[in-house]
Tab-separated table of C-alpha atoms in Angstrom:
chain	number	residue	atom	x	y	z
P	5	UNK	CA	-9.971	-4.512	-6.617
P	6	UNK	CA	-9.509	-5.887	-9.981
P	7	UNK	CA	-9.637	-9.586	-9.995
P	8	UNK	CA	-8.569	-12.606	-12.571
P	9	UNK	CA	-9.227	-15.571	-11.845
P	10	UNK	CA	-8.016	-18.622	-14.130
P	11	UNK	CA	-9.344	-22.227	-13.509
P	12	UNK	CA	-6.461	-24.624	-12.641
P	13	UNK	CA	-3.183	-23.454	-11.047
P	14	UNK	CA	-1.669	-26.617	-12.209
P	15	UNK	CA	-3.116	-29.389	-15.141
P	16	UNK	CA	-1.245	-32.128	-16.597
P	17	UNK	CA	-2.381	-33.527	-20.135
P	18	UNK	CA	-0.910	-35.936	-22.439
P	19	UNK	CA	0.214	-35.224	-25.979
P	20	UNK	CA	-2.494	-35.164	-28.387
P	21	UNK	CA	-5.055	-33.689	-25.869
P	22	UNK	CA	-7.205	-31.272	-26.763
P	23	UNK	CA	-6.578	-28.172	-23.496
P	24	UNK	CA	-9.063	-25.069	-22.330
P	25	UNK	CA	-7.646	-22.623	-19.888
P	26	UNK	CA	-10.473	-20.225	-18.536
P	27	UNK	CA	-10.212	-16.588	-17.741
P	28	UNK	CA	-12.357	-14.556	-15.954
P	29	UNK	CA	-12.361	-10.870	-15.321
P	30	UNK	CA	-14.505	-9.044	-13.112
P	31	UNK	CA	-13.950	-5.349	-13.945
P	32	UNK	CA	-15.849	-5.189	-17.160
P	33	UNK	CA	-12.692	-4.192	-19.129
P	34	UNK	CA	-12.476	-4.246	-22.915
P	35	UNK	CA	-8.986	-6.227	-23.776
P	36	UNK	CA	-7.614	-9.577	-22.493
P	37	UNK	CA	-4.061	-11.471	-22.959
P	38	UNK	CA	-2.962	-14.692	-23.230
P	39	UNK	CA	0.415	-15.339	-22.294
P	40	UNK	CA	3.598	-18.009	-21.776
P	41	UNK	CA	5.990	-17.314	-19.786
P	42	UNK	CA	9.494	-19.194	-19.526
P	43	UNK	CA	12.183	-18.681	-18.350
P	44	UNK	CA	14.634	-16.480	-19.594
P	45	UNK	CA	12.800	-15.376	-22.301
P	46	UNK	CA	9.948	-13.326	-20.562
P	47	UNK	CA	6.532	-13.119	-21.353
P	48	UNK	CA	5.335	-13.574	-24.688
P	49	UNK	CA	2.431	-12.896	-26.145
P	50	UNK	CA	-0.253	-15.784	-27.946
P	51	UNK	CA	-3.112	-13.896	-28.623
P	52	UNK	CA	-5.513	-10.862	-27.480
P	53	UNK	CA	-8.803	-9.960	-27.445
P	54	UNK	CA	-10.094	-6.333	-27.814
P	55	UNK	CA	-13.825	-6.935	-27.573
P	56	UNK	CA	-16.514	-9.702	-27.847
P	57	UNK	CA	-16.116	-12.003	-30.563
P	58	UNK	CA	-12.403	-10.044	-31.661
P	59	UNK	CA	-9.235	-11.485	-31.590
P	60	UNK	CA	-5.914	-10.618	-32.619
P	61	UNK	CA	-2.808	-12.773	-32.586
P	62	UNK	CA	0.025	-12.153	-30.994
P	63	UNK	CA	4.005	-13.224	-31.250
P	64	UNK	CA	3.466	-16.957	-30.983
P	65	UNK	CA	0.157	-18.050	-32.001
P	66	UNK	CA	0.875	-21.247	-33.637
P	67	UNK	CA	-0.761	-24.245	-31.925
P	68	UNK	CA	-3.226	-22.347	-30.207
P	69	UNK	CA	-6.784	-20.637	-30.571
P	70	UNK	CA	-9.031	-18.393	-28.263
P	71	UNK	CA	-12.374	-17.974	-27.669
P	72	UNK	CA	-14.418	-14.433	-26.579
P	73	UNK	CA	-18.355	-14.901	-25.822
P	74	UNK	CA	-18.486	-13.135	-23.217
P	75	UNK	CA	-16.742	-9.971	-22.720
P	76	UNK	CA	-15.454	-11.191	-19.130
P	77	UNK	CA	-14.651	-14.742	-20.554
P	78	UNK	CA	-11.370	-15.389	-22.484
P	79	UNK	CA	-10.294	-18.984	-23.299
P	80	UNK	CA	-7.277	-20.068	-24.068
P	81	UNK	CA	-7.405	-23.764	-26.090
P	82	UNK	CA	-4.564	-25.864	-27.167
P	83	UNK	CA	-6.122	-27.989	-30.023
P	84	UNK	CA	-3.461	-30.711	-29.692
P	85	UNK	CA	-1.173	-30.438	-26.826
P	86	UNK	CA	2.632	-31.210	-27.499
P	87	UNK	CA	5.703	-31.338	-24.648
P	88	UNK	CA	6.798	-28.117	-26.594
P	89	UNK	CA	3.831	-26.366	-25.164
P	90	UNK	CA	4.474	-27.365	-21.490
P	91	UNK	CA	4.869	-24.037	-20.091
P	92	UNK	CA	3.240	-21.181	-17.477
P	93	UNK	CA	-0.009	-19.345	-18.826
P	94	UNK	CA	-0.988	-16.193	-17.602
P	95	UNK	CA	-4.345	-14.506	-18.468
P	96	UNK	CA	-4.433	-10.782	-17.834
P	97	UNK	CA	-6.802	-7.569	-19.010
P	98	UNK	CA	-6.938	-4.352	-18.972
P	99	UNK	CA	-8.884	-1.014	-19.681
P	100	UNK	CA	-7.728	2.322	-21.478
P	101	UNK	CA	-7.391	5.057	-20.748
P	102	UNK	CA	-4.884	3.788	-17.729
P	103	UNK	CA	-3.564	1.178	-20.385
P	104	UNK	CA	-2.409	-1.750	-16.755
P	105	UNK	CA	-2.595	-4.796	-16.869
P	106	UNK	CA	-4.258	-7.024	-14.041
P	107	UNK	CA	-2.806	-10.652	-14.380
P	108	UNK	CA	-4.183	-13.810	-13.119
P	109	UNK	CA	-2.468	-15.819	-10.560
P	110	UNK	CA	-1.228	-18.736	-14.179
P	111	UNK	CA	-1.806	-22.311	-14.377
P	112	UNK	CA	1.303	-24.158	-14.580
P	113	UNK	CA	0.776	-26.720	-17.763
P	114	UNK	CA	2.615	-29.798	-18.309
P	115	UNK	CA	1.938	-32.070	-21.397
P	116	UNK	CA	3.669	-35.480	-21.178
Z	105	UNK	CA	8.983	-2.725	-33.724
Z	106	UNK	CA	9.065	-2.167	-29.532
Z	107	UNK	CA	11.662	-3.931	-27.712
Z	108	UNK	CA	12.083	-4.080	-24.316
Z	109	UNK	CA	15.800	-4.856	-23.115
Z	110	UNK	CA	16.742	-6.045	-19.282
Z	111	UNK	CA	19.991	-6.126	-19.047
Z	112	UNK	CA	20.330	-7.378	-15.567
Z	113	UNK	CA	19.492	-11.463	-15.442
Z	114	UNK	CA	19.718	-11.408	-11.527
Z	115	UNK	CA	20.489	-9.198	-8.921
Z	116	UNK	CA	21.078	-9.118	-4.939
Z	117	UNK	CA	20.952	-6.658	-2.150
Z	118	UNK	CA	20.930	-6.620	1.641
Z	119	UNK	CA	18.140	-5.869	3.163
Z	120	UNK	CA	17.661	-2.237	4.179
Z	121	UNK	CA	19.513	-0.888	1.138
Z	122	UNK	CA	18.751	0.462	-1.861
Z	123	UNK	CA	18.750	-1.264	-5.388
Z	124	UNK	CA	18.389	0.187	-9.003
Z	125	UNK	CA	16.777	-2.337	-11.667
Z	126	UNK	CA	17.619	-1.248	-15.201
Z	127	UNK	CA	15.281	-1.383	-18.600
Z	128	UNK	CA	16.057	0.007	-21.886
Z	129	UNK	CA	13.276	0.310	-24.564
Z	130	UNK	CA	12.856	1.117	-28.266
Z	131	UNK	CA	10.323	2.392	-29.925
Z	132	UNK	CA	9.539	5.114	-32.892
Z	133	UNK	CA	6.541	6.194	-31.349
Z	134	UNK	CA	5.716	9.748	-29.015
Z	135	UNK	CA	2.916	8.279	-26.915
Z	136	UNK	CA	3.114	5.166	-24.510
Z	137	UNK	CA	2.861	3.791	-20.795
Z	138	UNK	CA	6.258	1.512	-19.390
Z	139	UNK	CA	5.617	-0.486	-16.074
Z	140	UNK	CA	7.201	-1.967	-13.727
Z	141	UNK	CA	5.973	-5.337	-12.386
Z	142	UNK	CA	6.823	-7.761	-9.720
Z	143	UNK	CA	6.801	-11.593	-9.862
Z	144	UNK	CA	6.921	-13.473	-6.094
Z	145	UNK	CA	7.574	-16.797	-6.211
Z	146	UNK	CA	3.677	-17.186	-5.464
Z	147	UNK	CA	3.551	-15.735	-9.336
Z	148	UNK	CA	0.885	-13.749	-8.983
Z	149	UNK	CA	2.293	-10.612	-11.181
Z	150	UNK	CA	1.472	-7.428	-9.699
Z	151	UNK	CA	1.577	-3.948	-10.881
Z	152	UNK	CA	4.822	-1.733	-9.086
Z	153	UNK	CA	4.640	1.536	-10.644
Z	154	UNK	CA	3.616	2.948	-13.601
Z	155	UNK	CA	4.413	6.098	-16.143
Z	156	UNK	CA	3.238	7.883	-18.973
Z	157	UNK	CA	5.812	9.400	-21.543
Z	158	UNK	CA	4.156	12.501	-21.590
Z	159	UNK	CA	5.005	13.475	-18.090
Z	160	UNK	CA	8.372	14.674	-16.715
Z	161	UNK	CA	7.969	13.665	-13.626
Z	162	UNK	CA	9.197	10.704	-12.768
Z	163	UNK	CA	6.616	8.064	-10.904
Z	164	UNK	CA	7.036	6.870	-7.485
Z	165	UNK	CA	5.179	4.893	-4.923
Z	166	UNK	CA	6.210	4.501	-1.627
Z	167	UNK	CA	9.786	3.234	-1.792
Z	168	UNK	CA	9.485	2.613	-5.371
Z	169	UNK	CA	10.425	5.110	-7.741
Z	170	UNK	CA	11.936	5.247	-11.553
Z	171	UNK	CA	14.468	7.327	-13.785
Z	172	UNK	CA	12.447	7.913	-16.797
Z	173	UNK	CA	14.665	9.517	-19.662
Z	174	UNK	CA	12.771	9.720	-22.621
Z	175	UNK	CA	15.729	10.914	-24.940
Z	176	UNK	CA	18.003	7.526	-24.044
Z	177	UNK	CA	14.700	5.538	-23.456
Z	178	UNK	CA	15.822	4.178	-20.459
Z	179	UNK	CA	13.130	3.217	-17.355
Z	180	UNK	CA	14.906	2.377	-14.547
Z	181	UNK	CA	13.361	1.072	-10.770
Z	182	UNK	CA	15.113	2.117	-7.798
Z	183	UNK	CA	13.916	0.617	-4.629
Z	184	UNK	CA	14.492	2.129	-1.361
Z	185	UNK	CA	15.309	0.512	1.857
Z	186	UNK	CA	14.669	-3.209	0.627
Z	187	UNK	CA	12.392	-5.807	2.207
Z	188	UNK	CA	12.675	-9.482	2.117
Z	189	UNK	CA	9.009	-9.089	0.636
Z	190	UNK	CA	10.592	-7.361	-2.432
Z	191	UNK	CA	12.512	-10.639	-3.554
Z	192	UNK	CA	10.834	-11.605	-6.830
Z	193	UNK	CA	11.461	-11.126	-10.555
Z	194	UNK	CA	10.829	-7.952	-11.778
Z	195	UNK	CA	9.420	-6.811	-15.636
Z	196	UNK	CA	9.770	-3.864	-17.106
Z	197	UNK	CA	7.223	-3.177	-19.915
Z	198	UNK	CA	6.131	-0.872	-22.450
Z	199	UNK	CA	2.715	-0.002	-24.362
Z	200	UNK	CA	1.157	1.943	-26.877
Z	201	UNK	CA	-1.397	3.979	-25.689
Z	202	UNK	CA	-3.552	3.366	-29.656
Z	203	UNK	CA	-3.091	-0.235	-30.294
Z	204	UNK	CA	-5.275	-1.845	-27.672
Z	205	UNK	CA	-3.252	-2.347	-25.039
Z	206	UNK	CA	-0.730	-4.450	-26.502
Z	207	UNK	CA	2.574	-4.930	-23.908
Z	208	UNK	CA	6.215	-5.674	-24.835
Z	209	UNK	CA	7.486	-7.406	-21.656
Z	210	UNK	CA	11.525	-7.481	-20.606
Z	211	UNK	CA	13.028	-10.905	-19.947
Z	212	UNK	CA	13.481	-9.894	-16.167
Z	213	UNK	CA	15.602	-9.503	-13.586
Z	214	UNK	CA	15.429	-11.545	-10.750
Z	215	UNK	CA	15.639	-10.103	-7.351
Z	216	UNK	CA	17.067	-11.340	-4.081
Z	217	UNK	CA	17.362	-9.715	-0.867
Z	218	UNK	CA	19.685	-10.995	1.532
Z	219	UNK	CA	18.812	-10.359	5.203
């Protein structure tokens, strides 16, 4: 079975704190996601990665970066955390030709 | 642009029944995937069923199964004889199938099945 892991379930940071949120894939596959989710509006998109050292952003990238070294490493980083950005983030990836997506079980991050 | 469009903020059924989950899409394009996924309150999202536009059939799994019609881009879930297991939110989704992977994600419905 595909698995994603992320590295906290829940973290609580303070405004102005700089954030990492791992992800880790064990399948080998080529692209991983970063997303929020809230509610009502869904999941949206931050960024994506479509190999080593690539990435693309996605609908809301604005306050965040990402780093790829490894191709089953994807880091999400929030370079100054604000309340705004106090949200669920879920990691997933995902290999063509079946075009899924395997998600990680999200970290639930509050900034106060 | 894709959109996805859930119609359907929440939804209930008794257990045993059956219950049909609607999604509308919209997209230019001839060649994509739409999903269905499921959301316990445990959040771990999970892959329900899946489809390619290029087939006719439409997808099922188990008690799961969807209306695909291409021409009204709809992508309905139906699920059969419902389990308190199956309360959760529910996304539909679309993808390309040349830009990487790249998912448009619904809003959701949520799902509650009353024993």
């Amino acid at each position: 079975d595909v698995k994603v892991t992320q590295s906290s379930r829940y973290l609580v940071k303070r405004t102005g704190e700089k954030v990492f949120l791992e992800c880790v894939q064990d399948m080998d596959h080529e692209n991983m996601f970063w997303y929020r989710q809230d509610p009502g509006l869904g999941l949206r998109l931050i960024y994506f990665s479509y190999d080593v050292k690539m990435k693309e952003k996605g609908d809301i990238p604005e306050g965040y970066s990402v780093s790829r070294e490894k191709k089953e490493r994807f880091s999400l980083i929030l370079e100054s955390a604000s309340t705004n950005q106090t949200s669920m983030y879920l990691c997933a990836s995902s290999s063509l030709p079946r075009g899924e997506q395997y998600f990680g079980p999200g970290t639930r991050l509050t900034v106060t | 642009a894709q959109t996805v469009t859930q119609s359907q903020p929440e939804m209930s059924v008794q257990e045993a029944e059956t219950v049909t989950l609607s999604c509308t899409y919209d997209t230019s394009e001839n060649n994509y995937y739409l999903f269905w996924y499921k959301q316990p309150p445990s959040r771990q999202m999970i892959l329900v069923i899946r489809q390619e536009a290029y087939k006719q059939q439409n997808a099922t799994e188990n008690r799961f199964s969807v209306n695909f019609q291409k021409a009204a881009k709809s992508f309905s879930l139906k699920i059969s004889d419902s389990q308190l297991g199956d309360t959760a939110m529910y996304f539909c989704a679309f993808a390309l199938t040349n830009t990487g992977n790249q998912f448009y994600f619904g809003t959701g419905t949520s799902l509650t099945v009353i024993p």
